[in-house]
mmCIF file of C-alpha atoms in Angstrom:
data_model
loop_
_atom_site.group_PDB
_atom_site.id
_atom_site.type_symbol
_atom_site.label_atom_id
_atom_site.label_comp_id
_atom_site.label_asym_id
_atom_site.label_seq_id
_atom_site.Cartn_x
_atom_site.Cartn_y
_atom_site.Cartn_z
ATOM 1 C CA MET A 1 118.553 84.103 36.655
ATOM 2 C CA LEU A 2 116.803 86.898 38.498
ATOM 3 C CA GLU A 3 116.624 87.023 42.246
ATOM 4 C CA PRO A 4 113.251 86.353 43.921
ATOM 5 C CA GLY A 5 111.788 88.740 46.515
ATOM 6 C CA GLU A 6 109.284 91.177 45.126
ATOM 7 C CA LEU A 7 108.931 89.190 41.936
ATOM 8 C CA GLY A 8 108.040 86.162 44.028
ATOM 9 C CA ARG A 9 105.505 88.167 46.012
ATOM 10 C CA LEU A 10 103.914 89.385 42.815
ATOM 11 C CA LEU A 11 103.805 86.071 40.968
ATOM 12 C CA GLY A 12 103.257 83.793 43.954
ATOM 13 C CA PRO A 13 104.123 80.171 44.457
ATOM 14 C CA GLY A 14 103.107 78.940 41.034
ATOM 15 C CA GLY A 15 102.139 75.385 41.899
ATOM 16 C CA ASN A 16 98.867 74.026 43.203
ATOM 17 C CA GLU A 17 97.986 75.534 46.533
ATOM 18 C CA LEU A 18 95.263 75.546 49.135
ATOM 19 C CA LEU A 19 93.239 78.692 49.636
ATOM 20 C CA CYS A 20 92.896 80.556 52.933
ATOM 21 C CA GLU A 21 89.874 78.638 54.292
ATOM 22 C CA SER A 22 91.421 75.234 53.648
ATOM 23 C CA CYS A 23 94.690 76.495 55.073
ATOM 24 C CA PHE A 24 92.941 77.518 58.290
ATOM 25 C CA GLU A 25 91.155 74.170 58.527
ATOM 26 C CA GLU A 26 94.434 72.276 58.232
ATOM 27 C CA LEU A 27 96.676 74.648 60.168
ATOM 28 C CA ASP A 28 96.604 72.812 63.516
ATOM 29 C CA ARG A 29 97.300 69.452 61.904
ATOM 30 C CA TYR A 30 100.070 70.907 59.725
ATOM 31 C CA VAL A 31 101.766 72.477 62.743
ATOM 32 C CA GLU A 32 101.611 69.268 64.786
ATOM 33 C CA LEU A 33 102.865 67.171 61.876
ATOM 34 C CA GLY A 34 105.710 69.612 61.360
ATOM 35 C CA LEU A 35 106.689 69.457 65.011
ATOM 36 C CA GLY A 36 106.760 65.684 64.870
ATOM 37 C CA ASP A 37 108.563 63.324 62.583
ATOM 38 C CA ALA A 38 105.929 63.324 59.854
ATOM 39 C CA ASP A 39 106.340 64.925 56.441
ATOM 40 C CA ALA A 40 103.733 67.649 56.815
ATOM 41 C CA ASP A 41 104.152 68.867 53.226
ATOM 42 C CA ALA A 42 103.528 65.402 51.851
ATOM 43 C CA GLN A 43 100.488 64.838 54.046
ATOM 44 C CA ILE A 44 98.910 68.200 53.323
ATOM 45 C CA PRO A 45 99.782 69.033 49.710
ATOM 46 C CA GLY A 46 99.416 72.643 48.720
ATOM 47 C CA MET A 47 99.888 73.988 52.255
ATOM 48 C CA ARG A 48 103.529 75.013 51.897
ATOM 49 C CA GLU A 49 102.782 76.716 48.596
ATOM 50 C CA HIS A 50 99.930 78.664 50.148
ATOM 51 C CA LEU A 51 102.068 79.759 53.072
ATOM 52 C CA GLU A 52 104.627 81.055 50.572
ATOM 53 C CA GLY A 53 101.964 83.010 48.705
ATOM 54 C CA CYS A 54 99.792 84.347 51.540
ATOM 55 C CA PRO A 55 101.572 86.567 54.085
ATOM 56 C CA ALA A 56 98.627 86.574 56.512
ATOM 57 C CA CYS A 57 98.319 82.789 56.622
ATOM 58 C CA ARG A 58 102.085 82.545 56.947
ATOM 59 C CA GLU A 59 101.889 84.753 60.051
ATOM 60 C CA ASP A 60 99.082 82.600 61.444
ATOM 61 C CA TYR A 61 101.190 79.491 60.901
ATOM 62 C CA GLU A 62 104.255 80.999 62.555
ATOM 63 C CA SER A 63 102.209 82.182 65.532
ATOM 64 C CA LEU A 64 100.517 78.834 66.095
ATOM 65 C CA ARG A 65 103.780 76.948 65.761
ATOM 66 C CA ALA A 66 105.527 79.302 68.191
ATOM 67 C CA PHE A 67 102.690 79.148 70.713
ATOM 68 C CA VAL A 68 102.410 75.352 70.623
ATOM 69 C CA LEU A 69 106.160 75.137 71.143
ATOM 70 C CA SER A 70 105.931 77.614 73.987
ATOM 71 C CA GLU A 71 103.139 75.657 75.679
ATOM 72 C CA GLY A 72 105.033 72.420 75.168
ATOM 73 C CA ARG A 73 108.070 73.842 76.890
ATOM 74 C CA LYS A 74 105.929 74.942 79.842
ATOM 75 C CA ALA A 75 104.387 71.462 80.111
ATOM 76 C CA ARG A 76 107.746 69.759 80.404
ATOM 77 C CA MET B 1 80.982 87.382 76.834
ATOM 78 C CA GLY B 2 79.201 89.172 74.037
ATOM 79 C CA ALA B 3 77.576 87.883 70.913
ATOM 80 C CA LYS B 4 79.760 87.021 67.980
ATOM 81 C CA ASP B 5 80.931 90.089 66.122
ATOM 82 C CA SER B 6 79.974 89.758 62.476
ATOM 83 C CA GLY B 7 83.359 91.260 61.663
ATOM 84 C CA SER B 8 85.158 88.460 63.411
ATOM 85 C CA PRO B 9 87.683 86.823 61.110
ATOM 86 C CA THR B 10 86.610 83.337 62.076
ATOM 87 C CA ALA B 11 82.969 84.001 61.229
ATOM 88 C CA GLY B 12 81.723 82.057 58.231
ATOM 89 C CA ARG B 13 84.871 80.035 57.718
ATOM 90 C CA ASP B 14 83.091 77.143 56.127
ATOM 91 C CA VAL B 15 84.560 74.777 53.620
ATOM 92 C CA GLU B 16 85.363 76.688 50.484
ATOM 93 C CA ALA B 17 84.972 75.768 46.884
ATOM 94 C CA ARG B 18 88.407 74.677 45.753
ATOM 95 C CA VAL B 19 90.203 76.373 42.921
ATOM 96 C CA ASP B 20 91.145 74.458 39.832
ATOM 97 C CA GLY B 21 94.153 72.331 40.523
ATOM 98 C CA GLU B 22 93.950 72.664 44.268
ATOM 99 C CA ALA B 23 95.644 69.719 45.862
ATOM 100 C CA GLU B 24 93.594 66.648 46.581
ATOM 101 C CA ARG B 25 94.072 65.292 50.050
ATOM 102 C CA GLY B 26 93.458 61.828 51.368
ATOM 103 C CA VAL B 27 92.380 60.770 54.820
ATOM 104 C CA PRO B 28 95.303 61.678 57.053
ATOM 105 C CA PRO B 29 96.685 59.522 59.805
ATOM 106 C CA ARG B 30 96.373 60.758 63.367
ATOM 107 C CA PRO B 31 99.436 62.847 64.173
ATOM 108 C CA THR B 32 101.441 61.918 67.193
ATOM 109 C CA ALA B 33 103.640 64.965 67.645
ATOM 110 C CA GLY B 34 101.223 66.937 69.807
ATOM 111 C CA SER B 35 100.841 64.200 72.368
ATOM 112 C CA GLU B 36 104.511 64.646 73.147
ATOM 113 C CA LEU B 37 103.988 68.334 73.861
ATOM 114 C CA SER B 38 101.193 68.036 76.397
ATOM 115 C CA LYS B 39 98.457 65.590 77.348
ATOM 116 C CA PRO B 40 95.079 67.240 77.397
ATOM 117 C CA ASP B 41 92.112 65.014 76.748
ATOM 118 C CA SER B 42 90.660 66.289 73.487
ATOM 119 C CA GLY B 43 87.605 64.053 73.726
ATOM 120 C CA ARG B 44 86.872 65.306 77.216
ATOM 121 C CA TRP B 45 87.097 68.904 76.078
ATOM 122 C CA VAL B 46 84.514 68.273 73.361
ATOM 123 C CA GLU B 47 82.283 66.274 75.686
ATOM 124 C CA GLU B 48 82.290 68.894 78.424
ATOM 125 C CA LEU B 49 81.797 71.797 76.037
ATOM 126 C CA SER B 50 78.905 69.946 74.404
ATOM 127 C CA THR B 51 76.998 69.282 77.585
ATOM 128 C CA GLU B 52 74.958 71.694 79.706
ATOM 129 C CA GLY B 53 75.041 73.174 83.173
ATOM 130 C CA ARG B 54 77.944 73.550 85.544
ATOM 131 C CA VAL B 55 80.237 71.153 83.683
ATOM 132 C CA ARG B 56 79.919 73.174 80.495
ATOM 133 C CA ASP B 57 80.274 76.483 82.301
ATOM 134 C CA ASP B 58 83.496 75.301 83.899
ATOM 135 C CA ALA B 59 84.824 74.024 80.584
ATOM 136 C CA VAL B 60 83.986 77.319 78.857
ATOM 137 C CA ALA B 61 85.804 79.207 81.619
ATOM 138 C CA ARG B 62 88.873 76.986 81.182
ATOM 139 C CA LEU B 63 88.682 77.424 77.418
ATOM 140 C CA HIS B 64 88.523 81.190 77.786
ATOM 141 C CA ALA B 65 91.570 81.191 80.038
ATOM 142 C CA LEU B 66 93.425 79.062 77.511
ATOM 143 C CA LEU B 67 92.524 81.299 74.584
ATOM 144 C CA LEU B 68 93.305 84.456 76.525
ATOM 145 C CA ARG B 69 96.788 83.094 77.070
ATOM 146 C CA ALA B 70 97.109 82.525 73.321
ATOM 147 C CA ALA B 71 95.774 86.018 72.588
ATOM 148 C CA ARG B 72 98.247 87.612 74.976
ATOM 149 C CA PHE B 73 101.046 85.625 73.384
ATOM 150 C CA GLU B 74 100.087 87.018 69.976
ATOM 151 C CA VAL B 75 99.803 90.560 71.306
ATOM 152 C CA LYS B 76 103.273 90.250 72.785
ATOM 153 C CA ARG B 77 104.682 88.985 69.486
ATOM 154 C CA ARG B 78 103.186 91.871 67.547
ATOM 155 C CA ARG B 79 103.344 94.768 69.952
ATOM 156 C CA GLY B 80 106.450 96.118 68.246
ATOM 157 C CA SER B 81 104.360 96.963 65.204
ATOM 158 C CA LEU B 82 101.905 98.927 67.367
ATOM 159 C CA PRO B 83 104.082 101.284 69.420
ATOM 160 C CA HIS B 84 101.277 103.839 69.699
ATOM 161 C CA LEU B 85 98.974 101.473 71.625
ATOM 162 C CA ARG B 86 99.045 101.535 75.402
ATOM 163 C CA GLY B 87 99.289 98.413 77.485
ATOM 164 C CA ASP B 88 95.652 98.551 78.557
ATOM 165 C CA GLU B 89 94.531 98.909 74.934
ATOM 166 C CA LEU B 90 96.542 95.843 73.995
ATOM 167 C CA GLU B 91 95.043 93.971 76.949
ATOM 168 C CA ASP B 92 91.563 94.979 75.762
ATOM 169 C CA ILE B 93 92.373 93.595 72.316
ATOM 170 C CA ALA B 94 93.562 90.341 73.876
ATOM 171 C CA HIS B 95 90.338 89.995 75.890
ATOM 172 C CA GLN B 96 88.102 90.871 72.937
ATOM 173 C CA SER B 97 89.985 88.407 70.744
ATOM 174 C CA ALA B 98 89.712 85.663 73.364
ATOM 175 C CA ASP B 99 85.981 86.357 73.739
ATOM 176 C CA ASP B 100 85.471 86.127 69.970
ATOM 177 C CA ALA B 101 87.614 83.011 69.760
ATOM 178 C CA VAL B 102 85.569 81.223 72.444
ATOM 179 C CA VAL B 103 82.401 81.958 70.487
ATOM 180 C CA ALA B 104 84.072 80.743 67.288
ATOM 181 C CA VAL B 105 85.322 77.538 68.924
ATOM 182 C CA LEU B 106 81.927 76.754 70.421
ATOM 183 C CA GLY B 107 80.276 77.441 67.074
ATOM 184 C CA LYS B 108 82.714 75.186 65.233
ATOM 185 C CA LEU B 109 82.901 72.414 67.824
ATOM 186 C CA GLY B 110 81.232 69.981 65.452
ATOM 187 C CA ASP B 111 84.015 70.589 62.918
ATOM 188 C CA PHE B 112 86.751 69.366 65.255
ATOM 189 C CA ARG B 113 87.965 66.131 63.664
ATOM 190 C CA GLY B 114 90.424 65.049 66.306
ATOM 191 C CA GLU B 115 93.304 65.206 63.835
ATOM 192 C CA SER B 116 95.253 67.431 66.209
ATOM 193 C CA LEU B 117 95.016 68.098 69.904
ATOM 194 C CA PHE B 118 91.868 70.006 70.786
ATOM 195 C CA THR B 119 93.992 72.726 72.329
ATOM 196 C CA THR B 120 96.051 73.210 69.154
ATOM 197 C CA TRP B 121 92.828 73.379 67.160
ATOM 198 C CA ALA B 122 91.343 75.940 69.566
ATOM 199 C CA TYR B 123 94.502 78.057 69.787
ATOM 200 C CA LYS B 124 94.375 78.869 66.096
ATOM 201 C CA PHE B 125 91.060 80.690 66.531
ATOM 202 C CA ALA B 126 92.490 82.905 69.267
ATOM 203 C CA LEU B 127 95.693 83.622 67.359
ATOM 204 C CA LEU B 128 93.762 84.472 64.201
ATOM 205 C CA GLU B 129 91.290 86.732 65.996
ATOM 206 C CA THR B 130 94.129 88.546 67.738
ATOM 207 C CA ALA B 131 96.257 88.929 64.622
ATOM 208 C CA VAL B 132 93.362 90.302 62.612
ATOM 209 C CA ASN B 133 92.308 92.696 65.364
ATOM 210 C CA LEU B 134 95.863 93.986 65.681
ATOM 211 C CA ARG B 135 96.244 94.419 61.922
ATOM 212 C CA ARG B 136 92.973 96.342 61.853
ATOM 213 C CA ARG B 137 94.228 98.640 64.609
ATOM 214 C CA ALA B 138 97.546 99.138 62.878
ATOM 215 C CA TRP B 139 95.765 100.267 59.704
ATOM 216 C CA GLN B 140 93.025 102.259 61.388
ATOM 217 C CA GLY B 141 92.834 105.668 59.718
ATOM 218 C CA ARG B 142 95.369 104.743 57.048
ATOM 219 C CA GLU B 143 94.511 104.675 53.383
ATOM 220 C CA THR B 144 95.299 101.639 51.285
ATOM 221 C CA PRO B 145 97.305 102.874 48.285
ATOM 222 C CA LEU B 146 95.900 101.896 44.908
ATOM 223 C CA GLU B 147 99.127 102.125 42.945
ATOM 224 C CA PRO B 148 102.341 100.323 43.753
ATOM 225 C CA GLU B 149 104.538 102.339 46.076
ATOM 226 C CA SER B 150 107.433 100.845 44.202
ATOM 227 C CA TRP B 151 107.645 98.461 41.320
ATOM 228 C CA PRO B 152 109.817 95.419 41.800
ATOM 229 C CA HIS B 153 113.421 96.131 41.054
ATOM 230 C CA PHE B 154 116.368 93.858 40.868
ATOM 231 C CA ASP B 155 119.326 96.163 41.016
ATOM 232 C CA ASP B 156 122.509 94.202 41.078
ATOM 233 C CA PRO B 157 125.732 96.215 40.829
ATOM 234 C CA HIS B 158 127.579 93.076 39.820
ATOM 235 C CA ALA B 159 125.201 92.156 37.018
ATOM 236 C CA SER B 160 126.535 91.947 33.507
ATOM 237 C CA PRO B 161 125.084 94.180 30.767
ATOM 238 C CA GLU B 162 123.362 91.083 29.391
ATOM 239 C CA ALA B 163 121.750 90.357 32.751
ATOM 240 C CA ASP B 164 120.664 93.983 33.064
ATOM 241 C CA ALA B 165 119.032 93.753 29.675
ATOM 242 C CA GLU B 166 117.240 90.565 30.688
ATOM 243 C CA ARG B 167 115.959 92.212 33.835
ATOM 244 C CA SER B 168 114.742 95.217 31.909
ATOM 245 C CA GLU B 169 112.940 92.918 29.505
ATOM 246 C CA LEU B 170 111.287 91.002 32.350
ATOM 247 C CA MET B 171 110.258 94.153 34.194
ATOM 248 C CA ALA B 172 108.739 95.604 31.040
ATOM 249 C CA ALA B 173 106.855 92.352 30.455
ATOM 250 C CA ILE B 174 105.576 92.295 34.047
ATOM 251 C CA GLY B 175 104.447 95.899 33.831
ATOM 252 C CA ASP B 176 102.659 95.140 30.566
ATOM 253 C CA ALA B 177 101.061 92.000 31.978
ATOM 254 C CA VAL B 178 99.821 93.820 35.098
ATOM 255 C CA ALA B 179 98.399 96.621 32.943
ATOM 256 C CA THR B 180 96.758 94.504 30.251
ATOM 257 C CA ALA B 181 96.051 91.002 31.572
ATOM 258 C CA LEU B 182 94.388 91.878 34.879
ATOM 259 C CA THR B 183 90.994 93.383 35.610
ATOM 260 C CA PRO B 184 91.067 96.640 37.615
ATOM 261 C CA HIS B 185 89.905 94.705 40.686
ATOM 262 C CA GLN B 186 92.606 92.052 40.292
ATOM 263 C CA ARG B 187 95.222 94.764 39.790
ATOM 264 C CA HIS B 188 94.087 96.670 42.867
ATOM 265 C CA VAL B 189 94.032 93.624 45.118
ATOM 266 C CA LEU B 190 97.319 92.149 43.900
ATOM 267 C CA VAL B 191 99.222 95.432 44.033
ATOM 268 C CA SER B 192 97.817 96.306 47.472
ATOM 269 C CA VAL B 193 98.642 92.979 49.098
ATOM 270 C CA ALA B 194 101.733 91.806 47.217
ATOM 271 C CA LEU B 195 103.538 95.097 46.661
ATOM 272 C CA ASN B 196 102.133 97.622 49.119
ATOM 273 C CA ASP B 197 101.957 95.225 52.097
ATOM 274 C CA VAL B 198 98.324 96.003 52.879
ATOM 275 C CA PRO B 199 97.130 93.138 55.135
ATOM 276 C CA ILE B 200 94.627 91.025 53.271
ATOM 277 C CA ASP B 201 92.149 91.172 56.198
ATOM 278 C CA VAL B 202 92.268 94.955 56.207
ATOM 279 C CA LEU B 203 91.666 95.134 52.477
ATOM 280 C CA ALA B 204 88.841 92.591 52.770
ATOM 281 C CA ASP B 205 87.161 94.768 55.408
ATOM 282 C CA ARG B 206 87.381 97.846 53.233
ATOM 283 C CA LEU B 207 86.104 96.086 50.139
ATOM 284 C CA GLY B 208 83.317 94.372 52.056
ATOM 285 C CA THR B 209 84.510 90.877 51.252
ATOM 286 C CA THR B 210 86.423 88.032 52.870
ATOM 287 C CA ARG B 211 90.075 87.109 53.104
ATOM 288 C CA GLY B 212 89.388 83.892 51.209
ATOM 289 C CA ALA B 213 87.632 85.678 48.365
ATOM 290 C CA LEU B 214 90.469 88.182 48.056
ATOM 291 C CA TYR B 215 93.113 85.480 48.044
ATOM 292 C CA LYS B 216 91.204 83.725 45.253
ATOM 293 C CA THR B 217 91.405 87.015 43.332
ATOM 294 C CA ILE B 218 95.165 87.129 43.936
ATOM 295 C CA HIS B 219 95.527 83.483 42.937
ATOM 296 C CA ASP B 220 93.688 84.099 39.653
ATOM 297 C CA ALA B 221 95.649 87.289 38.964
ATOM 298 C CA ARG B 222 98.954 85.512 39.494
ATOM 299 C CA ARG B 223 97.917 82.748 37.143
ATOM 300 C CA LYS B 224 97.016 85.309 34.495
ATOM 301 C CA LEU B 225 100.375 87.047 34.903
ATOM 302 C CA ARG B 226 102.260 83.779 34.566
ATOM 303 C CA THR B 227 100.300 82.868 31.458
ATOM 304 C CA LYS B 228 100.932 86.285 29.928
ATOM 305 C CA LEU B 229 104.652 86.105 30.702
ATOM 306 C CA ALA B 230 104.823 82.620 29.217
ATOM 307 C CA GLU B 231 103.164 83.928 26.056
ATOM 308 C CA SER B 232 105.919 86.540 25.917
ATOM 309 C CA GLY B 233 108.500 83.784 26.058
ATOM 310 C CA LEU B 234 109.382 84.347 29.712
ATOM 311 C CA GLU B 235 109.369 81.252 31.843
ATOM 312 C CA VAL B 236 108.728 82.051 35.480
ATOM 313 C CA ALA B 237 109.720 79.510 38.089
ATOM 314 C CA ALA B 238 107.921 78.957 41.366
ATOM 315 C CA ALA B 239 108.416 81.569 44.061
ATOM 316 C CA GLY B 240 111.839 81.358 45.595
ATOM 317 C CA GLU B 241 113.347 79.914 42.461
ATOM 318 C CA GLY B 242 113.651 83.096 40.434
ATOM 319 C CA ALA B 243 112.702 83.633 36.827
ATOM 320 C CA ARG B 244 114.350 82.899 33.554
ATOM 321 C CA PRO B 245 113.955 85.095 30.518
#
């Protein structure tokens, strides 16, 4: 079996995935679900695959998650 | 606060046409996680931003302060990739991004479905605007290479001769698939974003299109490559799971 990395970046996630606009629409809900007890991947199918395949959306997700966590810490 | 910049990344982010096979989603339940993080009144935000006069002006000012905080957070996260920018330039980017995000939020207020906290929903506009503005600055004056700066390689000093042969076979098949199965546009976009690390927003700007349209191009190109590899007898697993000749 070959290692992933660049091959994965070239060929992408493979399965069904959202596209960038749908990803952006769902991003806030996905982040909140992920920070709670819910199964975000089950509730928003195709999101995880898109975040694996789209570096820019992945960065957006990581930023929003980090900022919401940061704000939550300040609120406590 | 100026008018919405037509180059703003959140401009025109309407519901897209879905690609074949895109996941169907049902009506989601209201998440509860956010309410444990903070307790803003999402309904009140929408109500105050939708009204007129002093109440709205105050709400817009609070929204701007909120989004400026998000923009500064993003600038701080990314400033390592922009060592040539001075602090005041980064602060200008944060303010411009917050301004654009406020306009985007107000323009999209009717789209807020209450499925997350209003603040979480609004933050994403500021973070996106800031990230895109910073990526644009990072690539300002730089060309986007058309050919791969390096083809994928899988050097493994511990690999057996058989494994080396399999890798060579896969790499040859990938090179052939990229050269023959893709249109020139698909090849350019896929190679630029996936192999040369050109940010998709930057490439979209230069090609006069949108991030969503370019990702659809990448999605279609990847599907073509997988089909071509399968026709060559090479089964490719999902990303992160490797590939099997």
